[in-house]
């Protein structure tokens, strides 16, 4: 039907080949999982990794890419545990992970609640391995509410320019409207940028979706709160940087901007 779709948060690798009118400004899990593996092996010094993941498409996509890439780099995946949505007791998986003695544990919940419970139970069971996670556990309100359980946790999310005037203006408007800071800013920055990208495309080529598609495919280093965006032939963003953050002293701090 030639309906153009652009998503700020769809990360499944399957979306790459979904159609010529499908675009996204969020990175594929194929890229995010590989970045996590490379960071764990290269920057965290991990030789042995454990993974505990929820049985959902999103988390399993990250899991499969992470484990494959970590092994390619020369690391060993010593434990690969899963849990079902709704589970609250992870002691069986944690015991297996503890016995495997990993250097790092990659935590992959679909939503924050089981992730926080896992962190609590890892601590209470004496697991000392470093903790690594994806963007779900970096929701700002979750970090603020659970900081005592998240201390030291390293998380990787898509980079966005938190210091830009565009983003600061958005934050001020959001706080005035909802009386809180944007809770999931990487995806909200995606959505915010997309409106401006689409606005610009319509102003320049009109409402014909084939022309908008071609306009998007022709963008090079389009600049907004996400930094710069260039699409490949599949509508995926090319070479997106990631922000590596860590909870230290109860605050979420950026360690570095990591470029794949």
PDB file of C-alpha atoms in Angstrom:
ATOM      1  CA  UNK A   1       0.000   0.000   0.000  1.00  0.00           C
ATOM      2  CA  UNK A   2       3.101   2.227   0.041  1.00  0.00           C
ATOM      3  CA  UNK A   3       2.364   3.438   3.571  1.00  0.00           C
ATOM      4  CA  UNK A   4       5.534   4.873   5.042  1.00  0.00           C
ATOM      5  CA  UNK A   5       6.415   3.715   8.562  1.00  0.00           C
ATOM      6  CA  UNK A   6       9.169   5.173  10.742  1.00  0.00           C
ATOM      7  CA  UNK A   7       9.759   3.826  14.243  1.00  0.00           C
ATOM      8  CA  UNK A   8      11.676   5.322  17.184  1.00  0.00           C
ATOM      9  CA  UNK A   9      11.872   2.064  19.138  1.00  0.00           C
ATOM     10  CA  UNK A  10      11.500  -1.047  16.954  1.00  0.00           C
ATOM     11  CA  UNK A  11      14.776  -2.918  17.305  1.00  0.00           C
ATOM     12  CA  UNK A  12      14.132  -6.412  15.902  1.00  0.00           C
ATOM     13  CA  UNK A  13      16.740  -7.497  13.339  1.00  0.00           C
ATOM     14  CA  UNK A  14      13.832  -8.824  11.233  1.00  0.00           C
ATOM     15  CA  UNK A  15      12.789  -5.243  10.501  1.00  0.00           C
ATOM     16  CA  UNK A  16      15.823  -4.729   8.272  1.00  0.00           C
ATOM     17  CA  UNK A  17      14.144  -6.634   5.434  1.00  0.00           C
ATOM     18  CA  UNK A  18      10.542  -5.699   6.244  1.00  0.00           C
ATOM     19  CA  UNK A  19       9.989  -3.497   3.205  1.00  0.00           C
ATOM     20  CA  UNK A  20      11.183  -0.479   1.275  1.00  0.00           C
ATOM     21  CA  UNK A  21       8.858   1.942   3.103  1.00  0.00           C
ATOM     22  CA  UNK A  22      10.016   0.894   6.585  1.00  0.00           C
ATOM     23  CA  UNK A  23      12.498   3.109   8.461  1.00  0.00           C
ATOM     24  CA  UNK A  24      13.728   3.374  12.032  1.00  0.00           C
ATOM     25  CA  UNK A  25      15.989   5.700  13.951  1.00  0.00           C
ATOM     26  CA  UNK A  26      16.632   3.170  16.738  1.00  0.00           C
ATOM     27  CA  UNK A  27      19.479   0.699  16.225  1.00  0.00           C
ATOM     28  CA  UNK A  28      18.833  -2.945  15.429  1.00  0.00           C
ATOM     29  CA  UNK A  29      19.406  -5.439  18.234  1.00  0.00           C
ATOM     30  CA  UNK A  30      21.936  -6.993  15.864  1.00  0.00           C
ATOM     31  CA  UNK A  31      24.053  -3.869  16.359  1.00  0.00           C
ATOM     32  CA  UNK A  32      23.246  -3.321  20.052  1.00  0.00           C
ATOM     33  CA  UNK A  33      24.060  -6.908  21.066  1.00  0.00           C
ATOM     34  CA  UNK A  34      27.350  -6.782  19.194  1.00  0.00           C
ATOM     35  CA  UNK A  35      28.279  -3.488  20.854  1.00  0.00           C
ATOM     36  CA  UNK A  36      27.524  -4.974  24.289  1.00  0.00           C
ATOM     37  CA  UNK A  37      29.727  -7.988  23.561  1.00  0.00           C
ATOM     38  CA  UNK A  38      32.577  -5.834  22.283  1.00  0.00           C
ATOM     39  CA  UNK A  39      32.355  -3.517  25.283  1.00  0.00           C
ATOM     40  CA  UNK A  40      32.222  -6.413  27.759  1.00  0.00           C
ATOM     41  CA  UNK A  41      35.234  -8.113  26.195  1.00  0.00           C
ATOM     42  CA  UNK A  42      37.320  -5.096  25.296  1.00  0.00           C
ATOM     43  CA  UNK A  43      36.517  -2.430  27.888  1.00  0.00           C
ATOM     44  CA  UNK A  44      35.312  -4.448  30.885  1.00  0.00           C
ATOM     45  CA  UNK A  45      38.057  -7.044  30.453  1.00  0.00           C
ATOM     46  CA  UNK A  46      35.655  -9.981  30.598  1.00  0.00           C
ATOM     47  CA  UNK A  47      36.903 -13.361  29.388  1.00  0.00           C
ATOM     48  CA  UNK A  48      33.895 -15.279  30.664  1.00  0.00           C
ATOM     49  CA  UNK A  49      30.298 -14.052  30.357  1.00  0.00           C
ATOM     50  CA  UNK A  50      26.934 -15.212  31.626  1.00  0.00           C
ATOM     51  CA  UNK A  51      23.591 -14.168  30.187  1.00  0.00           C
ATOM     52  CA  UNK A  52      20.192 -14.203  31.853  1.00  0.00           C
ATOM     53  CA  UNK A  53      17.347 -13.191  29.556  1.00  0.00           C
ATOM     54  CA  UNK A  54      13.574 -13.081  29.427  1.00  0.00           C
ATOM     55  CA  UNK A  55      11.893 -15.272  26.809  1.00  0.00           C
ATOM     56  CA  UNK A  56      10.752 -12.373  24.620  1.00  0.00           C
ATOM     57  CA  UNK A  57      11.677 -11.449  21.043  1.00  0.00           C
ATOM     58  CA  UNK A  58      13.487  -8.273  22.068  1.00  0.00           C
ATOM     59  CA  UNK A  59      15.638  -9.871  24.742  1.00  0.00           C
ATOM     60  CA  UNK A  60      16.324 -13.034  22.766  1.00  0.00           C
ATOM     61  CA  UNK A  61      17.501 -10.950  19.834  1.00  0.00           C
ATOM     62  CA  UNK A  62      20.046  -9.219  22.042  1.00  0.00           C
ATOM     63  CA  UNK A  63      21.014 -12.511  23.701  1.00  0.00           C
ATOM     64  CA  UNK A  64      21.699 -14.390  20.466  1.00  0.00           C
ATOM     65  CA  UNK A  65      23.819 -11.605  18.968  1.00  0.00           C
ATOM     66  CA  UNK A  66      25.730 -10.988  22.213  1.00  0.00           C
ATOM     67  CA  UNK A  67      26.631 -14.649  22.752  1.00  0.00           C
ATOM     68  CA  UNK A  68      27.722 -15.158  19.141  1.00  0.00           C
ATOM     69  CA  UNK A  69      29.824 -11.991  19.046  1.00  0.00           C
ATOM     70  CA  UNK A  70      31.406 -12.571  22.475  1.00  0.00           C
ATOM     71  CA  UNK A  71      32.583 -16.012  21.332  1.00  0.00           C
ATOM     72  CA  UNK A  72      33.914 -14.569  18.059  1.00  0.00           C
ATOM     73  CA  UNK A  73      36.007 -12.107  20.051  1.00  0.00           C
ATOM     74  CA  UNK A  74      37.596 -14.964  21.978  1.00  0.00           C
ATOM     75  CA  UNK A  75      35.432 -14.988  25.084  1.00  0.00           C
ATOM     76  CA  UNK A  76      33.558 -17.886  26.635  1.00  0.00           C
ATOM     77  CA  UNK A  77      29.838 -17.876  27.475  1.00  0.00           C
ATOM     78  CA  UNK A  78      29.845 -19.979  30.629  1.00  0.00           C
ATOM     79  CA  UNK A  79      26.128 -19.710  31.414  1.00  0.00           C
ATOM     80  CA  UNK A  80      23.111 -18.870  29.263  1.00  0.00           C
ATOM     81  CA  UNK A  81      19.966 -18.793  31.394  1.00  0.00           C
ATOM     82  CA  UNK A  82      16.402 -17.730  30.561  1.00  0.00           C
ATOM     83  CA  UNK A  83      13.272 -16.928  32.534  1.00  0.00           C
ATOM     84  CA  UNK A  84       9.602 -16.472  31.723  1.00  0.00           C
ATOM     85  CA  UNK A  85       7.566 -13.300  31.983  1.00  0.00           C
ATOM     86  CA  UNK A  86       6.063 -13.091  35.455  1.00  0.00           C
ATOM     87  CA  UNK A  87       8.840 -15.018  37.196  1.00  0.00           C
ATOM     88  CA  UNK A  88      10.062 -13.445  40.432  1.00  0.00           C
ATOM     89  CA  UNK A  89      12.393 -16.111  41.814  1.00  0.00           C
ATOM     90  CA  UNK A  90      15.665 -16.418  39.903  1.00  0.00           C
ATOM     91  CA  UNK A  91      17.647 -18.414  42.444  1.00  0.00           C
ATOM     92  CA  UNK A  92      17.996 -21.500  40.230  1.00  0.00           C
ATOM     93  CA  UNK A  93      19.446 -19.477  37.346  1.00  0.00           C
ATOM     94  CA  UNK A  94      21.600 -17.406  39.688  1.00  0.00           C
ATOM     95  CA  UNK A  95      23.078 -20.506  41.342  1.00  0.00           C
ATOM     96  CA  UNK A  96      24.115 -21.863  37.937  1.00  0.00           C
ATOM     97  CA  UNK A  97      25.632 -18.507  37.058  1.00  0.00           C
ATOM     98  CA  UNK A  98      27.470 -18.291  40.377  1.00  0.00           C
ATOM     99  CA  UNK A  99      28.931 -21.772  39.928  1.00  0.00           C
ATOM    100  CA  UNK A 100      30.082 -20.850  36.418  1.00  0.00           C
ATOM    101  CA  UNK A 101      32.112 -17.922  37.837  1.00  0.00           C
ATOM    102  CA  UNK A 102      31.700 -15.385  35.007  1.00  0.00           C
ATOM    103  CA  UNK A 103      33.502 -12.060  34.845  1.00  0.00           C
ATOM    104  CA  UNK A 104      30.381 -10.250  33.643  1.00  0.00           C
ATOM    105  CA  UNK A 105      26.640 -10.952  33.620  1.00  0.00           C
ATOM    106  CA  UNK A 106      24.507  -9.555  30.788  1.00  0.00           C
ATOM    107  CA  UNK A 107      21.018  -8.917  32.204  1.00  0.00           C
ATOM    108  CA  UNK A 108      18.180  -8.793  29.668  1.00  0.00           C
ATOM    109  CA  UNK A 109      14.693  -8.212  31.078  1.00  0.00           C
ATOM    110  CA  UNK A 110      11.826  -7.042  28.876  1.00  0.00           C
ATOM    111  CA  UNK A 111      10.681  -4.601  31.574  1.00  0.00           C
ATOM    112  CA  UNK A 112      12.460  -3.097  34.588  1.00  0.00           C
ATOM    113  CA  UNK A 113      10.734  -5.009  37.424  1.00  0.00           C
ATOM    114  CA  UNK A 114      12.350  -8.443  36.872  1.00  0.00           C
ATOM    115  CA  UNK A 115      15.659  -6.737  36.184  1.00  0.00           C
ATOM    116  CA  UNK A 116      15.664  -5.020  39.568  1.00  0.00           C
ATOM    117  CA  UNK A 117      14.667  -8.299  41.254  1.00  0.00           C
ATOM    118  CA  UNK A 118      17.553 -10.085  39.530  1.00  0.00           C
ATOM    119  CA  UNK A 119      19.997  -7.453  40.735  1.00  0.00           C
ATOM    120  CA  UNK A 120      18.700  -7.857  44.304  1.00  0.00           C
ATOM    121  CA  UNK A 121      18.987 -11.641  44.156  1.00  0.00           C
ATOM    122  CA  UNK A 122      22.438 -11.595  42.584  1.00  0.00           C
ATOM    123  CA  UNK A 123      23.654  -9.503  45.522  1.00  0.00           C
ATOM    124  CA  UNK A 124      21.882 -11.564  48.171  1.00  0.00           C
ATOM    125  CA  UNK A 125      23.385 -14.756  46.715  1.00  0.00           C
ATOM    126  CA  UNK A 126      26.901 -13.353  46.791  1.00  0.00           C
ATOM    127  CA  UNK A 127      27.498 -13.052  43.044  1.00  0.00           C
ATOM    128  CA  UNK A 128      30.305 -10.552  42.516  1.00  0.00           C
ATOM    129  CA  UNK A 129      30.590 -10.490  38.706  1.00  0.00           C
ATOM    130  CA  UNK A 130      30.206  -7.160  36.943  1.00  0.00           C
ATOM    131  CA  UNK A 131      26.690  -6.317  35.737  1.00  0.00           C
ATOM    132  CA  UNK A 132      25.933  -5.205  32.171  1.00  0.00           C
ATOM    133  CA  UNK A 133      22.506  -4.445  30.701  1.00  0.00           C
ATOM    134  CA  UNK A 134      20.573  -2.822  27.850  1.00  0.00           C
ATOM    135  CA  UNK A 135      18.442   0.321  27.835  1.00  0.00           C
ATOM    136  CA  UNK A 136      15.403  -1.064  29.706  1.00  0.00           C
ATOM    137  CA  UNK A 137      17.077  -0.782  33.110  1.00  0.00           C
ATOM    138  CA  UNK A 138      18.299   2.737  32.345  1.00  0.00           C
ATOM    139  CA  UNK A 139      14.853   4.297  32.634  1.00  0.00           C
ATOM    140  CA  UNK A 140      15.613   7.294  34.810  1.00  0.00           C
ATOM    141  CA  UNK A 141      12.781   6.817  37.291  1.00  0.00           C
ATOM    142  CA  UNK A 142      13.819   3.166  37.795  1.00  0.00           C
ATOM    143  CA  UNK A 143      17.403   4.166  38.528  1.00  0.00           C
ATOM    144  CA  UNK A 144      16.193   6.787  40.997  1.00  0.00           C
ATOM    145  CA  UNK A 145      13.851   4.365  42.784  1.00  0.00           C
ATOM    146  CA  UNK A 146      16.252   1.392  42.880  1.00  0.00           C
ATOM    147  CA  UNK A 147      19.665   3.021  43.100  1.00  0.00           C
ATOM    148  CA  UNK A 148      20.752   0.925  46.088  1.00  0.00           C
ATOM    149  CA  UNK A 149      20.357  -2.262  44.036  1.00  0.00           C
ATOM    150  CA  UNK A 150      21.818  -0.847  40.822  1.00  0.00           C
ATOM    151  CA  UNK A 151      25.098   0.557  42.094  1.00  0.00           C
ATOM    152  CA  UNK A 152      27.871  -0.289  39.650  1.00  0.00           C
ATOM    153  CA  UNK A 153      25.512  -1.450  36.906  1.00  0.00           C
ATOM    154  CA  UNK A 154      26.747  -0.601  33.400  1.00  0.00           C
ATOM    155  CA  UNK A 155      24.137  -0.036  30.704  1.00  0.00           C
ATOM    156  CA  UNK A 156      24.298   0.715  27.002  1.00  0.00           C
ATOM    157  CA  UNK A 157      21.709   2.831  25.208  1.00  0.00           C
ATOM    158  CA  UNK A 158      21.552   4.754  21.958  1.00  0.00           C
ATOM    159  CA  UNK A 159      23.390   8.056  22.182  1.00  0.00           C
ATOM    160  CA  UNK A 160      21.473  11.314  22.014  1.00  0.00           C
ATOM    161  CA  UNK A 161      22.708  14.841  22.570  1.00  0.00           C
ATOM    162  CA  UNK A 162      21.508  15.656  26.078  1.00  0.00           C
ATOM    163  CA  UNK A 163      23.224  19.050  25.991  1.00  0.00           C
ATOM    164  CA  UNK A 164      21.656  20.356  22.784  1.00  0.00           C
ATOM    165  CA  UNK A 165      19.318  23.335  22.926  1.00  0.00           C
ATOM    166  CA  UNK A 166      16.689  21.283  21.074  1.00  0.00           C
ATOM    167  CA  UNK A 167      16.697  18.576  23.726  1.00  0.00           C
ATOM    168  CA  UNK A 168      16.810  20.999  26.634  1.00  0.00           C
ATOM    169  CA  UNK A 169      13.790  22.803  25.173  1.00  0.00           C
ATOM    170  CA  UNK A 170      11.926  19.511  24.883  1.00  0.00           C
ATOM    171  CA  UNK A 171      12.768  18.583  28.481  1.00  0.00           C
ATOM    172  CA  UNK A 172      11.498  21.924  29.775  1.00  0.00           C
ATOM    173  CA  UNK A 173       8.217  21.554  27.875  1.00  0.00           C
ATOM    174  CA  UNK A 174       7.800  17.931  29.002  1.00  0.00           C
ATOM    175  CA  UNK A 175       8.415  18.799  32.657  1.00  0.00           C
ATOM    176  CA  UNK A 176       5.934  21.667  32.491  1.00  0.00           C
ATOM    177  CA  UNK A 177       3.284  19.363  31.005  1.00  0.00           C
ATOM    178  CA  UNK A 178       3.814  16.196  33.097  1.00  0.00           C
ATOM    179  CA  UNK A 179       5.668  17.419  36.188  1.00  0.00           C
ATOM    180  CA  UNK A 180       8.500  14.918  35.666  1.00  0.00           C
ATOM    181  CA  UNK A 181      11.584  14.505  33.504  1.00  0.00           C
ATOM    182  CA  UNK A 182      11.304  12.326  30.379  1.00  0.00           C
ATOM    183  CA  UNK A 183      11.625   8.801  31.830  1.00  0.00           C
ATOM    184  CA  UNK A 184      13.027   7.027  28.754  1.00  0.00           C
ATOM    185  CA  UNK A 185      14.930   9.809  27.024  1.00  0.00           C
ATOM    186  CA  UNK A 186      16.747   7.831  24.316  1.00  0.00           C
ATOM    187  CA  UNK A 187      13.458   6.703  22.766  1.00  0.00           C
ATOM    188  CA  UNK A 188      11.781  10.027  23.421  1.00  0.00           C
ATOM    189  CA  UNK A 189      14.668  11.768  21.675  1.00  0.00           C
ATOM    190  CA  UNK A 190      14.081   9.387  18.766  1.00  0.00           C
ATOM    191  CA  UNK A 191      10.401  10.293  18.570  1.00  0.00           C
ATOM    192  CA  UNK A 192      11.117  13.996  18.916  1.00  0.00           C
ATOM    193  CA  UNK A 193      13.682  13.933  16.116  1.00  0.00           C
ATOM    194  CA  UNK A 194      11.418  11.921  13.844  1.00  0.00           C
ATOM    195  CA  UNK A 195       8.690  14.539  13.858  1.00  0.00           C
ATOM    196  CA  UNK A 196      11.191  17.132  12.653  1.00  0.00           C
ATOM    197  CA  UNK A 197      12.613  14.752  10.054  1.00  0.00           C
ATOM    198  CA  UNK A 198       9.150  14.020   8.669  1.00  0.00           C
ATOM    199  CA  UNK A 199       8.191  17.710   8.801  1.00  0.00           C
ATOM    200  CA  UNK A 200      11.255  18.628   6.780  1.00  0.00           C
ATOM    201  CA  UNK A 201      10.567  15.878   4.225  1.00  0.00           C
ATOM    202  CA  UNK A 202       6.940  16.971   3.694  1.00  0.00           C
ATOM    203  CA  UNK A 203       7.970  20.609   3.352  1.00  0.00           C
ATOM    204  CA  UNK A 204      10.489  19.689   0.650  1.00  0.00           C
ATOM    205  CA  UNK A 205       8.769  16.907  -1.354  1.00  0.00           C
ATOM    206  CA  UNK A 206       5.106  16.882  -0.288  1.00  0.00           C
ATOM    207  CA  UNK A 207       2.986  13.966   0.905  1.00  0.00           C
ATOM    208  CA  UNK A 208       3.842  11.412  -1.789  1.00  0.00           C
ATOM    209  CA  UNK A 209       5.303   8.483   0.213  1.00  0.00           C
ATOM    210  CA  UNK A 210       7.613   7.373  -2.588  1.00  0.00           C
ATOM    211  CA  UNK A 211       9.165  10.834  -2.622  1.00  0.00           C
ATOM    212  CA  UNK A 212       9.434  10.877   1.179  1.00  0.00           C
ATOM    213  CA  UNK A 213      11.072   7.421   1.076  1.00  0.00           C
ATOM    214  CA  UNK A 214      13.597   8.639  -1.475  1.00  0.00           C
ATOM    215  CA  UNK A 215      14.194  11.802   0.547  1.00  0.00           C
ATOM    216  CA  UNK A 216      14.957   9.743   3.675  1.00  0.00           C
ATOM    217  CA  UNK A 217      17.284   7.448   1.725  1.00  0.00           C
ATOM    218  CA  UNK A 218      19.135  10.499   0.460  1.00  0.00           C
ATOM    219  CA  UNK A 219      19.744  12.032   3.887  1.00  0.00           C
ATOM    220  CA  UNK A 220      23.384  12.263   4.923  1.00  0.00           C
ATOM    221  CA  UNK A 221      24.305  13.151   8.492  1.00  0.00           C
ATOM    222  CA  UNK A 222      20.920  14.732   9.206  1.00  0.00           C
ATOM    223  CA  UNK A 223      21.395  16.505  12.528  1.00  0.00           C
ATOM    224  CA  UNK A 224      19.045  16.690  15.513  1.00  0.00           C
ATOM    225  CA  UNK A 225      18.884  15.535  19.152  1.00  0.00           C
ATOM    226  CA  UNK A 226      20.081  12.065  18.133  1.00  0.00           C
ATOM    227  CA  UNK A 227      23.270  13.515  16.751  1.00  0.00           C
ATOM    228  CA  UNK A 228      23.406  12.709  13.035  1.00  0.00           C
ATOM    229  CA  UNK A 229      21.349  10.207  11.032  1.00  0.00           C
ATOM    230  CA  UNK A 230      22.070   8.507   7.717  1.00  0.00           C
ATOM    231  CA  UNK A 231      19.913   5.621   6.472  1.00  0.00           C
ATOM    232  CA  UNK A 232      21.159   2.606   4.550  1.00  0.00           C
ATOM    233  CA  UNK A 233      19.221   1.039   1.663  1.00  0.00           C
ATOM    234  CA  UNK A 234      17.072  -0.935   4.151  1.00  0.00           C
ATOM    235  CA  UNK A 235      15.984   2.110   6.154  1.00  0.00           C
ATOM    236  CA  UNK A 236      18.265   1.276   9.072  1.00  0.00           C
ATOM    237  CA  UNK A 237      20.392   4.028  10.639  1.00  0.00           C
ATOM    238  CA  UNK A 238      24.099   3.736   9.854  1.00  0.00           C
ATOM    239  CA  UNK A 239      26.890   3.831  12.416  1.00  0.00           C
ATOM    240  CA  UNK A 240      24.899   5.100  15.398  1.00  0.00           C
ATOM    241  CA  UNK A 241      26.980   5.822  18.489  1.00  0.00           C
ATOM    242  CA  UNK A 242      26.028   4.404  21.884  1.00  0.00           C
ATOM    243  CA  UNK A 243      26.157   5.968  25.309  1.00  0.00           C
ATOM    244  CA  UNK A 244      27.715   3.764  27.979  1.00  0.00           C
ATOM    245  CA  UNK A 245      26.373   4.704  31.375  1.00  0.00           C
ATOM    246  CA  UNK A 246      26.985   3.485  34.920  1.00  0.00           C
ATOM    247  CA  UNK A 247      25.119   3.910  38.181  1.00  0.00           C
ATOM    248  CA  UNK A 248      27.618   5.405  40.617  1.00  0.00           C
ATOM    249  CA  UNK A 249      26.746   7.097  43.883  1.00  0.00           C
ATOM    250  CA  UNK A 250      23.072   6.633  43.063  1.00  0.00           C
ATOM    251  CA  UNK A 251      23.368   8.646  39.845  1.00  0.00           C
ATOM    252  CA  UNK A 252      23.379   7.563  36.220  1.00  0.00           C
ATOM    253  CA  UNK A 253      26.623   8.864  34.735  1.00  0.00           C
ATOM    254  CA  UNK A 254      27.956   8.638  31.200  1.00  0.00           C
ATOM    255  CA  UNK A 255      31.253   6.745  30.994  1.00  0.00           C
ATOM    256  CA  UNK A 256      31.818   7.296  27.294  1.00  0.00           C
ATOM    257  CA  UNK A 257      30.271   7.649  23.875  1.00  0.00           C
ATOM    258  CA  UNK A 258      31.072   4.360  22.183  1.00  0.00           C
ATOM    259  CA  UNK A 259      31.264   4.191  18.403  1.00  0.00           C
ATOM    260  CA  UNK A 260      31.019   0.707  16.872  1.00  0.00           C
TER     261      UNK A 260
END
